[in-house]
PDB file of C-alpha atoms in Angstrom:
ATOM      1  CA  MET A  71      23.709 -24.075 -39.444  1.00 45.00           C
ATOM      2  CA  ALA A  72      21.003 -22.264 -37.852  1.00 48.00           C
ATOM      3  CA  THR A  73      18.725 -25.295 -38.359  1.00 49.00           C
ATOM      4  CA  ASP A  74      21.244 -26.791 -35.733  1.00 49.00           C
ATOM      5  CA  ARG A  75      20.398 -24.560 -33.064  1.00 52.00           C
ATOM      6  CA  PRO A  76      17.744 -25.652 -30.687  1.00 53.00           C
ATOM      7  CA  LEU A  77      13.925 -23.850 -31.028  1.00 59.00           C
ATOM      8  CA  SER A  78      13.736 -21.047 -28.698  1.00 62.00           C
ATOM      9  CA  LEU A  79      10.703 -22.905 -27.249  1.00 61.00           C
ATOM     10  CA  PHE A  80      12.917 -25.924 -25.953  1.00 65.00           C
ATOM     11  CA  ARG A  81      15.671 -23.166 -24.436  1.00 72.00           C
ATOM     12  CA  ASN A  82      16.144 -23.327 -21.038  1.00 72.00           C
ATOM     13  CA  MET A  83      13.641 -26.088 -20.465  1.00 75.00           C
ATOM     14  CA  ALA A  84      14.614 -26.652 -16.554  1.00 77.00           C
ATOM     15  CA  ALA A  85      13.685 -23.273 -15.667  1.00 74.00           C
ATOM     16  CA  LYS A  86      10.254 -23.650 -18.261  1.00 74.00           C
ATOM     17  CA  ILE A  87       9.136 -26.567 -16.421  1.00 82.00           C
ATOM     18  CA  ALA A  88      10.193 -25.391 -12.748  1.00 80.00           C
ATOM     19  CA  ALA A  89       8.082 -22.280 -13.660  1.00 81.00           C
ATOM     20  CA  ILE A  90       5.194 -24.401 -14.624  1.00 85.00           C
ATOM     21  CA  PRO A  91       3.345 -24.415 -10.990  1.00 85.00           C
ATOM     22  CA  MET A  92       3.549 -20.632 -10.817  1.00 83.00           C
ATOM     23  CA  ILE A  93       2.102 -20.405 -14.018  1.00 83.00           C
ATOM     24  CA  LEU A  94      -0.420 -22.697 -13.318  1.00 84.00           C
ATOM     25  CA  THR A  95      -1.602 -21.271  -9.699  1.00 83.00           C
ATOM     26  CA  ALA A  96      -1.468 -17.691 -11.628  1.00 78.00           C
ATOM     27  CA  SER A  97      -3.463 -19.195 -14.283  1.00 80.00           C
ATOM     28  CA  VAL A  98      -6.144 -21.038 -12.000  1.00 82.00           C
ATOM     29  CA  VAL A  99      -5.802 -18.786  -8.776  1.00 82.00           C
ATOM     30  CA  PHE A 100      -5.625 -14.973  -9.980  1.00 83.00           C
ATOM     31  CA  VAL A 101      -6.920 -15.374 -13.309  1.00 85.00           C
ATOM     32  CA  GLY A 102      -9.834 -17.913 -12.750  1.00 87.00           C
ATOM     33  CA  GLY A 103     -10.877 -16.193  -9.404  1.00 86.00           C
ATOM     34  CA  THR A 104     -11.277 -12.769 -11.181  1.00 88.00           C
ATOM     35  CA  ILE A 105     -12.992 -14.370 -13.934  1.00 91.00           C
ATOM     36  CA  TRP A 106     -15.522 -16.197 -11.111  1.00 91.00           C
ATOM     37  CA  THR A 107     -15.868 -12.961  -9.286  1.00 92.00           C
ATOM     38  CA  ILE A 108     -16.604 -10.472 -11.928  1.00 93.00           C
ATOM     39  CA  THR A 109     -19.342 -13.024 -13.564  1.00 94.00           C
ATOM     40  CA  TYR A 110     -21.117 -13.444 -10.070  1.00 94.00           C
ATOM     41  CA  SER A 111     -20.935  -9.830  -9.708  1.00 94.00           C
ATOM     42  CA  PHE A 112     -23.861  -9.358 -12.105  1.00 95.00           C
ATOM     43  CA  THR A 113     -25.796 -12.166 -10.009  1.00 94.00           C
ATOM     44  CA  ASN A 114     -27.861 -11.627  -7.301  1.00 92.00           C
ATOM     45  CA  SER A 115     -26.115 -13.945  -5.163  1.00 92.00           C
ATOM     46  CA  LYS A 116     -26.627 -14.134  -1.280  1.00 91.00           C
ATOM     47  CA  LEU A 117     -25.164 -16.901   1.052  1.00 86.00           C
ATOM     48  CA  LEU A 118     -24.295 -19.075  -1.500  1.00 88.00           C
ATOM     49  CA  PRO A 119     -23.048 -18.246  -5.307  1.00 88.00           C
ATOM     50  CA  ARG A 120     -25.977 -18.693  -7.570  1.00 89.00           C
ATOM     51  CA  ALA A 121     -26.185 -17.939 -11.571  1.00 88.00           C
ATOM     52  CA  ASN A 122     -29.298 -15.872 -11.590  1.00 90.00           C
ATOM     53  CA  PHE A 123     -28.195 -12.652 -13.312  1.00 93.00           C
ATOM     54  CA  VAL A 124     -29.516  -9.275 -13.005  1.00 94.00           C
ATOM     55  CA  GLY A 125     -27.417  -7.142 -15.024  1.00 92.00           C
ATOM     56  CA  LEU A 126     -26.578  -3.973 -13.776  1.00 94.00           C
ATOM     57  CA  ASP A 127     -28.204  -4.010 -10.601  1.00 95.00           C
ATOM     58  CA  GLN A 128     -25.586  -4.753  -7.877  1.00 95.00           C
ATOM     59  CA  TYR A 129     -23.425  -1.833  -9.495  1.00 95.00           C
ATOM     60  CA  GLU A 130     -26.289   0.773  -9.371  1.00 95.00           C
ATOM     61  CA  ARG A 131     -27.068  -0.088  -5.368  1.00 95.00           C
ATOM     62  CA  LEU A 132     -23.224  -0.547  -4.743  1.00 95.00           C
ATOM     63  CA  TRP A 133     -22.824   3.449  -5.951  1.00 95.00           C
ATOM     64  CA  SER A 134     -26.222   4.446  -4.054  1.00 95.00           C
ATOM     65  CA  THR A 135     -24.855   3.119  -1.110  1.00 94.00           C
ATOM     66  CA  ASN A 136     -23.596   6.150   1.268  1.00 95.00           C
ATOM     67  CA  ARG A 137     -21.133   3.447   2.906  1.00 95.00           C
ATOM     68  CA  TRP A 138     -19.364   2.631  -0.038  1.00 95.00           C
ATOM     69  CA  VAL A 139     -19.068   6.451  -1.136  1.00 95.00           C
ATOM     70  CA  VAL A 140     -17.585   6.983   2.262  1.00 95.00           C
ATOM     71  CA  SER A 141     -15.449   3.925   1.829  1.00 95.00           C
ATOM     72  CA  LEU A 142     -13.434   5.521  -1.269  1.00 94.00           C
ATOM     73  CA  GLU A 143     -13.331   9.165   0.042  1.00 95.00           C
ATOM     74  CA  ASN A 144     -11.143   7.765   3.005  1.00 96.00           C
ATOM     75  CA  LEU A 145      -9.621   4.945   0.869  1.00 94.00           C
ATOM     76  CA  LEU A 146      -8.033   8.400  -1.312  1.00 94.00           C
ATOM     77  CA  ILE A 147      -7.335  10.675   0.941  1.00 96.00           C
ATOM     78  CA  TYR A 148      -5.682   7.780   2.955  1.00 96.00           C
ATOM     79  CA  GLY A 149      -4.043   6.300  -0.204  1.00 93.00           C
ATOM     80  CA  LEU A 150      -2.720   9.994  -1.182  1.00 94.00           C
ATOM     81  CA  CYS A 151      -1.058  10.726   2.523  1.00 96.00           C
ATOM     82  CA  SER A 152       0.503   7.453   2.599  1.00 95.00           C
ATOM     83  CA  LEU A 153       2.116   7.881  -0.820  1.00 93.00           C
ATOM     84  CA  VAL A 154       3.479  11.018  -0.255  1.00 95.00           C
ATOM     85  CA  LEU A 155       4.305  10.820   2.986  1.00 96.00           C
ATOM     86  CA  SER A 156       5.685   7.345   3.169  1.00 95.00           C
ATOM     87  CA  PHE A 157       8.032   8.256   0.068  1.00 94.00           C
ATOM     88  CA  VAL A 158       9.301  11.784   1.815  1.00 95.00           C
ATOM     89  CA  ILE A 159       9.868  10.287   4.951  1.00 95.00           C
ATOM     90  CA  GLY A 160      11.339   7.380   3.851  1.00 94.00           C
ATOM     91  CA  PHE A 161      13.661   8.821   1.503  1.00 95.00           C
ATOM     92  CA  VAL A 162      14.745  11.180   4.274  1.00 94.00           C
ATOM     93  CA  LEU A 163      15.721   8.674   6.539  1.00 94.00           C
ATOM     94  CA  ALA A 164      17.450   6.701   3.938  1.00 93.00           C
ATOM     95  CA  ALA A 165      19.780   9.805   3.111  1.00 92.00           C
ATOM     96  CA  LEU A 166      20.549  10.403   6.774  1.00 91.00           C
ATOM     97  CA  LEU A 167      21.319   7.140   7.511  1.00 90.00           C
ATOM     98  CA  ASP A 168      23.702   7.334   4.022  1.00 88.00           C
ATOM     99  CA  GLN A 169      25.876   9.768   6.230  1.00 86.00           C
ATOM    100  CA  LYS A 170      27.567   6.845   7.775  1.00 79.00           C
ATOM    101  CA  ILE A 171      26.370   7.948  10.822  1.00 81.00           C
ATOM    102  CA  ARG A 172      27.924   5.703  14.069  1.00 84.00           C
ATOM    103  CA  TYR A 173      25.435   3.094  15.306  1.00 85.00           C
ATOM    104  CA  GLU A 174      23.775   2.770  11.767  1.00 84.00           C
ATOM    105  CA  ASP A 175      22.899  -0.889  12.418  1.00 87.00           C
ATOM    106  CA  ALA A 176      20.967  -0.197  15.847  1.00 90.00           C
ATOM    107  CA  PHE A 177      18.963   2.846  14.056  1.00 90.00           C
ATOM    108  CA  ARG A 178      18.250   0.851  11.187  1.00 89.00           C
ATOM    109  CA  THR A 179      17.048  -2.113  13.081  1.00 89.00           C
ATOM    110  CA  ILE A 180      15.016   0.233  15.442  1.00 92.00           C
ATOM    111  CA  LEU A 181      13.585   1.832  12.561  1.00 91.00           C
ATOM    112  CA  LEU A 182      12.411  -1.252  10.329  1.00 90.00           C
ATOM    113  CA  TYR A 183      11.323  -3.081  13.590  1.00 91.00           C
ATOM    114  CA  PRO A 184       7.619  -2.105  13.557  1.00 92.00           C
ATOM    115  CA  PHE A 185       7.079  -3.676  10.172  1.00 91.00           C
ATOM    116  CA  ALA A 186       8.074  -6.925  11.955  1.00 90.00           C
ATOM    117  CA  LEU A 187       4.777  -6.799  13.827  1.00 90.00           C
ATOM    118  CA  SER A 188       1.428  -7.527  12.336  1.00 90.00           C
ATOM    119  CA  PHE A 189      -1.313  -4.767  11.031  1.00 90.00           C
ATOM    120  CA  ILE A 190      -3.429  -6.508  13.816  1.00 92.00           C
ATOM    121  CA  VAL A 191      -0.890  -5.429  16.405  1.00 93.00           C
ATOM    122  CA  THR A 192       0.098  -2.264  15.269  1.00 94.00           C
ATOM    123  CA  GLY A 193      -3.401  -1.212  15.081  1.00 93.00           C
ATOM    124  CA  LEU A 194      -4.153  -2.001  18.997  1.00 93.00           C
ATOM    125  CA  VAL A 195      -0.795  -0.498  20.182  1.00 93.00           C
ATOM    126  CA  TRP A 196      -1.975   2.914  18.414  1.00 95.00           C
ATOM    127  CA  GLN A 197      -5.460   2.553  19.601  1.00 94.00           C
ATOM    128  CA  TRP A 198      -4.067   2.570  23.260  1.00 93.00           C
ATOM    129  CA  ILE A 199      -1.189   5.319  22.680  1.00 94.00           C
ATOM    130  CA  LEU A 200      -4.293   7.605  20.891  1.00 94.00           C
ATOM    131  CA  ASN A 201      -7.124   6.504  23.532  1.00 92.00           C
ATOM    132  CA  PRO A 202      -7.628   9.745  25.352  1.00 90.00           C
ATOM    133  CA  ASP A 203      -8.151   8.919  28.457  1.00 89.00           C
ATOM    134  CA  PHE A 204      -4.660   6.797  29.041  1.00 88.00           C
ATOM    135  CA  GLY A 205      -2.810   7.543  26.065  1.00 92.00           C
ATOM    136  CA  ILE A 206      -1.312  10.773  24.606  1.00 93.00           C
ATOM    137  CA  GLN A 207      -3.776  13.226  25.690  1.00 93.00           C
ATOM    138  CA  GLY A 208      -4.203  11.929  29.028  1.00 92.00           C
ATOM    139  CA  ILE A 209      -0.464  11.566  29.690  1.00 92.00           C
ATOM    140  CA  VAL A 210      -0.083  15.539  28.430  1.00 93.00           C
ATOM    141  CA  ARG A 211      -3.275  16.167  30.564  1.00 91.00           C
ATOM    142  CA  GLY A 212      -2.237  14.700  33.742  1.00 90.00           C
ATOM    143  CA  MET A 213       1.247  17.048  33.452  1.00 91.00           C
ATOM    144  CA  GLY A 214      -1.003  19.839  33.601  1.00 90.00           C
ATOM    145  CA  TRP A 215      -2.101  21.190  30.277  1.00 91.00           C
ATOM    146  CA  GLU A 216      -5.731  20.262  30.878  1.00 89.00           C
ATOM    147  CA  SER A 217      -6.937  21.972  27.548  1.00 91.00           C
ATOM    148  CA  PHE A 218      -4.697  19.422  25.607  1.00 92.00           C
ATOM    149  CA  THR A 219      -6.776  17.446  22.833  1.00 91.00           C
ATOM    150  CA  PHE A 220      -5.493  14.746  20.783  1.00 92.00           C
ATOM    151  CA  ASP A 221      -8.229  12.279  20.292  1.00 91.00           C
ATOM    152  CA  PRO A 222      -7.990  11.382  16.234  1.00 94.00           C
ATOM    153  CA  LEU A 223      -9.868   7.918  16.451  1.00 93.00           C
ATOM    154  CA  TYR A 224     -12.762   9.606  18.491  1.00 92.00           C
ATOM    155  CA  ASN A 225     -13.288  12.491  15.650  1.00 93.00           C
ATOM    156  CA  PRO A 226     -15.029  11.548  12.847  1.00 93.00           C
ATOM    157  CA  ASP A 227     -13.338  14.892  10.790  1.00 93.00           C
ATOM    158  CA  ILE A 228      -9.787  13.618  11.171  1.00 94.00           C
ATOM    159  CA  VAL A 229     -10.270   9.670  12.226  1.00 96.00           C
ATOM    160  CA  ILE A 230      -8.807   8.255   8.948  1.00 96.00           C
ATOM    161  CA  PHE A 231      -5.613  10.307   9.871  1.00 96.00           C
ATOM    162  CA  GLY A 232      -5.160   8.634  13.289  1.00 94.00           C
ATOM    163  CA  VAL A 233      -4.865   5.474  11.110  1.00 95.00           C
ATOM    164  CA  LEU A 234      -2.831   6.881   8.608  1.00 95.00           C
ATOM    165  CA  ILE A 235      -0.356   7.517  11.920  1.00 95.00           C
ATOM    166  CA  ALA A 236      -0.055   3.960  12.454  1.00 95.00           C
ATOM    167  CA  GLY A 237       0.153   2.986   8.878  1.00 94.00           C
ATOM    168  CA  LEU A 238       3.275   5.234   8.495  1.00 95.00           C
ATOM    169  CA  TRP A 239       4.611   4.062  12.092  1.00 95.00           C
ATOM    170  CA  GLN A 240       4.459   0.529  10.261  1.00 93.00           C
ATOM    171  CA  GLY A 241       5.680   0.619   7.050  1.00 92.00           C
ATOM    172  CA  THR A 242       8.123   3.829   6.874  1.00 93.00           C
ATOM    173  CA  GLY A 243      10.564   1.625   8.215  1.00 93.00           C
ATOM    174  CA  LEU A 244      10.407  -0.919   4.812  1.00 93.00           C
ATOM    175  CA  ILE A 245      10.361   1.837   2.224  1.00 94.00           C
ATOM    176  CA  MET A 246      13.696   3.257   3.962  1.00 94.00           C
ATOM    177  CA  VAL A 247      15.509   0.264   3.545  1.00 93.00           C
ATOM    178  CA  LEU A 248      14.264   0.403   0.072  1.00 93.00           C
ATOM    179  CA  MET A 249      15.695   3.868  -0.626  1.00 94.00           C
ATOM    180  CA  LEU A 250      18.836   3.110   1.495  1.00 93.00           C
ATOM    181  CA  ALA A 251      19.786   0.082  -0.579  1.00 92.00           C
ATOM    182  CA  GLY A 252      18.802   2.319  -3.648  1.00 92.00           C
ATOM    183  CA  LEU A 253      21.274   5.133  -2.207  1.00 92.00           C
ATOM    184  CA  ARG A 254      24.207   2.605  -1.691  1.00 90.00           C
ATOM    185  CA  GLY A 255      23.798   1.434  -5.367  1.00 88.00           C
ATOM    186  CA  ILE A 256      25.201   4.976  -6.288  1.00 87.00           C
ATOM    187  CA  ASP A 257      28.735   5.199  -7.563  1.00 86.00           C
ATOM    188  CA  GLN A 258      30.498   7.210  -4.867  1.00 84.00           C
ATOM    189  CA  GLU A 259      32.321   9.076  -7.642  1.00 88.00           C
ATOM    190  CA  ILE A 260      29.178  10.935  -8.896  1.00 87.00           C
ATOM    191  CA  TRP A 261      29.162  12.300  -5.231  1.00 86.00           C
ATOM    192  CA  LYS A 262      33.262  13.481  -5.289  1.00 87.00           C
ATOM    193  CA  ALA A 263      32.378  14.803  -8.766  1.00 89.00           C
ATOM    194  CA  SER A 264      29.675  17.047  -7.330  1.00 86.00           C
ATOM    195  CA  ARG A 265      31.756  18.094  -4.339  1.00 85.00           C
ATOM    196  CA  VAL A 266      34.782  19.238  -6.322  1.00 87.00           C
ATOM    197  CA  ASP A 267      32.414  21.269  -9.193  1.00 85.00           C
ATOM    198  CA  GLY A 268      30.733  22.476  -5.796  1.00 87.00           C
ATOM    199  CA  ILE A 269      27.082  21.777  -6.261  1.00 86.00           C
ATOM    200  CA  PRO A 270      24.914  21.622  -3.172  1.00 88.00           C
ATOM    201  CA  ALA A 271      24.090  18.095  -1.748  1.00 86.00           C
ATOM    202  CA  TRP A 272      20.156  19.205  -2.069  1.00 87.00           C
ATOM    203  CA  LYS A 273      20.782  19.539  -5.643  1.00 89.00           C
ATOM    204  CA  THR A 274      22.537  16.495  -6.175  1.00 89.00           C
ATOM    205  CA  TYR A 275      19.751  14.505  -4.775  1.00 90.00           C
ATOM    206  CA  ILE A 276      17.177  16.173  -6.694  1.00 90.00           C
ATOM    207  CA  PHE A 277      18.903  16.314  -9.991  1.00 90.00           C
ATOM    208  CA  ILE A 278      21.436  13.342 -10.191  1.00 89.00           C
ATOM    209  CA  VAL A 279      20.293  10.755  -7.099  1.00 90.00           C
ATOM    210  CA  ILE A 280      16.776  10.617  -7.380  1.00 91.00           C
ATOM    211  CA  PRO A 281      16.698  10.255 -11.153  1.00 90.00           C
ATOM    212  CA  MET A 282      18.863   7.335 -11.152  1.00 91.00           C
ATOM    213  CA  MET A 283      16.770   5.545  -8.483  1.00 91.00           C
ATOM    214  CA  ARG A 284      14.076   5.163 -10.800  1.00 88.00           C
ATOM    215  CA  PRO A 285      13.760   1.417 -10.396  1.00 85.00           C
ATOM    216  CA  VAL A 286      14.007   1.370  -6.535  1.00 90.00           C
ATOM    217  CA  PHE A 287      11.267   3.906  -6.639  1.00 90.00           C
ATOM    218  CA  ILE A 288       8.867   2.122  -9.017  1.00 85.00           C
ATOM    219  CA  THR A 289       9.264  -0.945  -6.806  1.00 85.00           C
ATOM    220  CA  THR A 290       8.490   0.989  -3.831  1.00 89.00           C
ATOM    221  CA  LEU A 291       5.334   2.466  -5.239  1.00 87.00           C
ATOM    222  CA  VAL A 292       3.942  -0.711  -5.656  1.00 83.00           C
ATOM    223  CA  ILE A 293       4.611  -1.976  -2.369  1.00 86.00           C
ATOM    224  CA  ILE A 294       2.902   0.937  -1.171  1.00 89.00           C
ATOM    225  CA  ALA A 295      -0.005   1.025  -3.382  1.00 86.00           C
ATOM    226  CA  SER A 296      -0.815  -2.851  -3.050  1.00 82.00           C
ATOM    227  CA  GLY A 297      -0.898  -2.192   0.957  1.00 86.00           C
ATOM    228  CA  ILE A 298      -3.267   1.201   0.499  1.00 90.00           C
ATOM    229  CA  VAL A 299      -5.770  -1.254  -1.583  1.00 86.00           C
ATOM    230  CA  ARG A 300      -5.378  -4.176   0.865  1.00 85.00           C
ATOM    231  CA  LEU A 301      -6.285  -1.684   3.959  1.00 91.00           C
ATOM    232  CA  TYR A 302      -8.507  -3.571   6.133  1.00 93.00           C
ATOM    233  CA  ASP A 303      -6.146  -4.809   9.300  1.00 91.00           C
ATOM    234  CA  LEU A 304      -5.714  -1.363  10.955  1.00 92.00           C
ATOM    235  CA  ILE A 305      -9.074  -0.102  10.095  1.00 95.00           C
ATOM    236  CA  VAL A 306     -10.662  -3.462  12.217  1.00 94.00           C
ATOM    237  CA  ALA A 307      -7.823  -3.088  14.999  1.00 93.00           C
ATOM    238  CA  GLN A 308      -8.157   0.668  15.577  1.00 93.00           C
ATOM    239  CA  THR A 309     -12.009   2.044  15.084  1.00 93.00           C
ATOM    240  CA  GLY A 310     -14.114  -0.891  13.353  1.00 91.00           C
ATOM    241  CA  GLY A 311     -14.905   1.270  10.701  1.00 92.00           C
ATOM    242  CA  GLY A 312     -15.973   3.969  13.031  1.00 89.00           C
ATOM    243  CA  PRO A 313     -17.210   6.367  14.483  1.00 92.00           C
ATOM    244  CA  GLY A 314     -20.048   5.660  12.600  1.00 90.00           C
ATOM    245  CA  LEU A 315     -19.073   4.915   8.990  1.00 91.00           C
ATOM    246  CA  ALA A 316     -16.411   7.654   9.301  1.00 94.00           C
ATOM    247  CA  SER A 317     -13.226   5.021   8.770  1.00 95.00           C
ATOM    248  CA  GLU A 318     -14.767   2.720   6.378  1.00 95.00           C
ATOM    249  CA  VAL A 319     -12.580   1.468   3.565  1.00 95.00           C
ATOM    250  CA  PRO A 320     -13.689  -0.758   0.426  1.00 95.00           C
ATOM    251  CA  ALA A 321     -11.680  -3.873   1.715  1.00 93.00           C
ATOM    252  CA  LYS A 322     -13.978  -4.089   4.571  1.00 95.00           C
ATOM    253  CA  TYR A 323     -16.991  -3.482   2.842  1.00 95.00           C
ATOM    254  CA  VAL A 324     -16.103  -6.239   0.749  1.00 94.00           C
ATOM    255  CA  TYR A 325     -15.710  -8.703   3.801  1.00 93.00           C
ATOM    256  CA  ASP A 326     -18.672  -7.377   5.317  1.00 93.00           C
ATOM    257  CA  TYR A 327     -21.278  -7.986   2.617  1.00 93.00           C
ATOM    258  CA  MET A 328     -19.553 -11.586   1.941  1.00 90.00           C
ATOM    259  CA  PHE A 329     -19.264 -12.755   5.081  1.00 87.00           C
ATOM    260  CA  GLN A 330     -21.463 -10.734   7.199  1.00 86.00           C
ATOM    261  CA  GLY A 331     -23.967  -9.560   4.918  1.00 85.00           C
ATOM    262  CA  GLN A 332     -24.274 -13.080   3.329  1.00 86.00           C
ATOM    263  CA  ASN A 333     -24.848 -10.665   0.133  1.00 92.00           C
ATOM    264  CA  LEU A 334     -22.204 -12.253  -2.607  1.00 93.00           C
ATOM    265  CA  GLY A 335     -23.210 -10.364  -5.065  1.00 94.00           C
ATOM    266  CA  GLN A 336     -22.739  -7.099  -3.587  1.00 95.00           C
ATOM    267  CA  GLY A 337     -19.418  -8.222  -2.138  1.00 94.00           C
ATOM    268  CA  PHE A 338     -18.644  -9.207  -5.709  1.00 94.00           C
ATOM    269  CA  ALA A 339     -19.568  -6.077  -7.255  1.00 95.00           C
ATOM    270  CA  ALA A 340     -17.403  -3.963  -4.712  1.00 95.00           C
ATOM    271  CA  SER A 341     -14.678  -6.349  -5.190  1.00 93.00           C
ATOM    272  CA  THR A 342     -14.990  -5.895  -8.911  1.00 94.00           C
ATOM    273  CA  MET A 343     -14.575  -1.893  -8.495  1.00 93.00           C
ATOM    274  CA  MET A 344     -11.597  -2.265  -6.450  1.00 90.00           C
ATOM    275  CA  LEU A 345     -10.147  -4.515  -9.382  1.00 88.00           C
ATOM    276  CA  LEU A 346     -11.261  -2.030 -11.736  1.00 87.00           C
ATOM    277  CA  ALA A 347      -9.297   1.072  -9.779  1.00 81.00           C
ATOM    278  CA  VAL A 348      -5.965  -1.173  -9.798  1.00 79.00           C
ATOM    279  CA  ALA A 349      -6.378  -2.080 -13.568  1.00 80.00           C
ATOM    280  CA  ILE A 350      -6.541   1.949 -14.489  1.00 77.00           C
ATOM    281  CA  VAL A 351      -3.655   2.772 -12.859  1.00 73.00           C
ATOM    282  CA  VAL A 352      -1.513  -0.370 -13.327  1.00 74.00           C
ATOM    283  CA  ILE A 353      -2.296  -1.006 -17.063  1.00 74.00           C
ATOM    284  CA  PRO A 354      -1.548   2.421 -18.511  1.00 70.00           C
ATOM    285  CA  TRP A 355       1.991   2.798 -16.460  1.00 69.00           C
ATOM    286  CA  ALA A 356       2.870  -1.171 -17.465  1.00 71.00           C
ATOM    287  CA  MET A 357       2.310  -0.034 -21.222  1.00 72.00           C
ATOM    288  CA  LEU A 358       4.309   3.196 -20.824  1.00 66.00           C
ATOM    289  CA  GLU A 359       6.991   1.357 -18.575  1.00 66.00           C
ATOM    290  CA  PHE A 360       7.555  -1.886 -20.583  1.00 68.00           C
ATOM    291  CA  GLY A 361       6.067  -0.528 -23.818  1.00 63.00           C
ATOM    292  CA  GLY A 362       8.493   2.133 -24.396  1.00 55.00           C
ATOM    293  CA  ARG A 363      11.434   0.721 -22.853  1.00 54.00           C
ATOM    294  CA  LYS A 364      10.942  -2.273 -25.865  1.00 52.00           C
ATOM    295  CA  ARG A 365      10.615   0.615 -28.374  1.00 52.00           C
ATOM    296  CA  GLY A 366      13.705   1.963 -27.611  1.00 48.00           C
TER     297      GLY A 366
END
């Protein structure tokens, strides 16, 4: 009887055939492009790629460049703050909306609307809002508080937090919607049981609801992390990397060296380091997530 069963290779052929374009795209564009980038990061390519290998020279130059170090520091600060605040604010907003408040649809739309804007538009809007002459600082001083100061985009010490404000304003709405979908998937009997047992709402969230929302948190984490690594548009629109090098980020470093500095080798080296940083985080997580599930 076992010989009458179709081989597993030929099962669901329609689905497998439909997946061929995606597999080819991933193989050729992603894997092929990654290998090509890593290979040419060991060359001294300038305006055009050329296979003139120089070993680790590009990486030594990269890590000896102050601009690259500052870029990593900024990305680390932005990434940690964005990750924590996006989760906290998004979850709190979702929990509030989950209380079946009036005009929930209107509030949800208002909070999600910034996500529909491009990062360039968001950056320009917040550049105006944070402008010391006619933004928040100018308005408050016009009301009589002459000593009020709020110009994060013009202060090298806190400029990255000015960018963070814009990033949170645009992206928190999406995180809220994801969290709200996870909360709506929680069985209502759990809430009824917790009320009968007299368990405070905050304990129910921390010890029961949040552990049950683990898949939602993982999806949210991936979305936030991808946005952090790709941080570029907001920087260009708000600060252009300034004042000085105070708001530089790795993605801008790569773009400037590849397309403005005409130094492909240095840009490829920086891209490879960004890829390595992502791999260091993603690979252990994937092994724990899927490997542990497979063993279980």
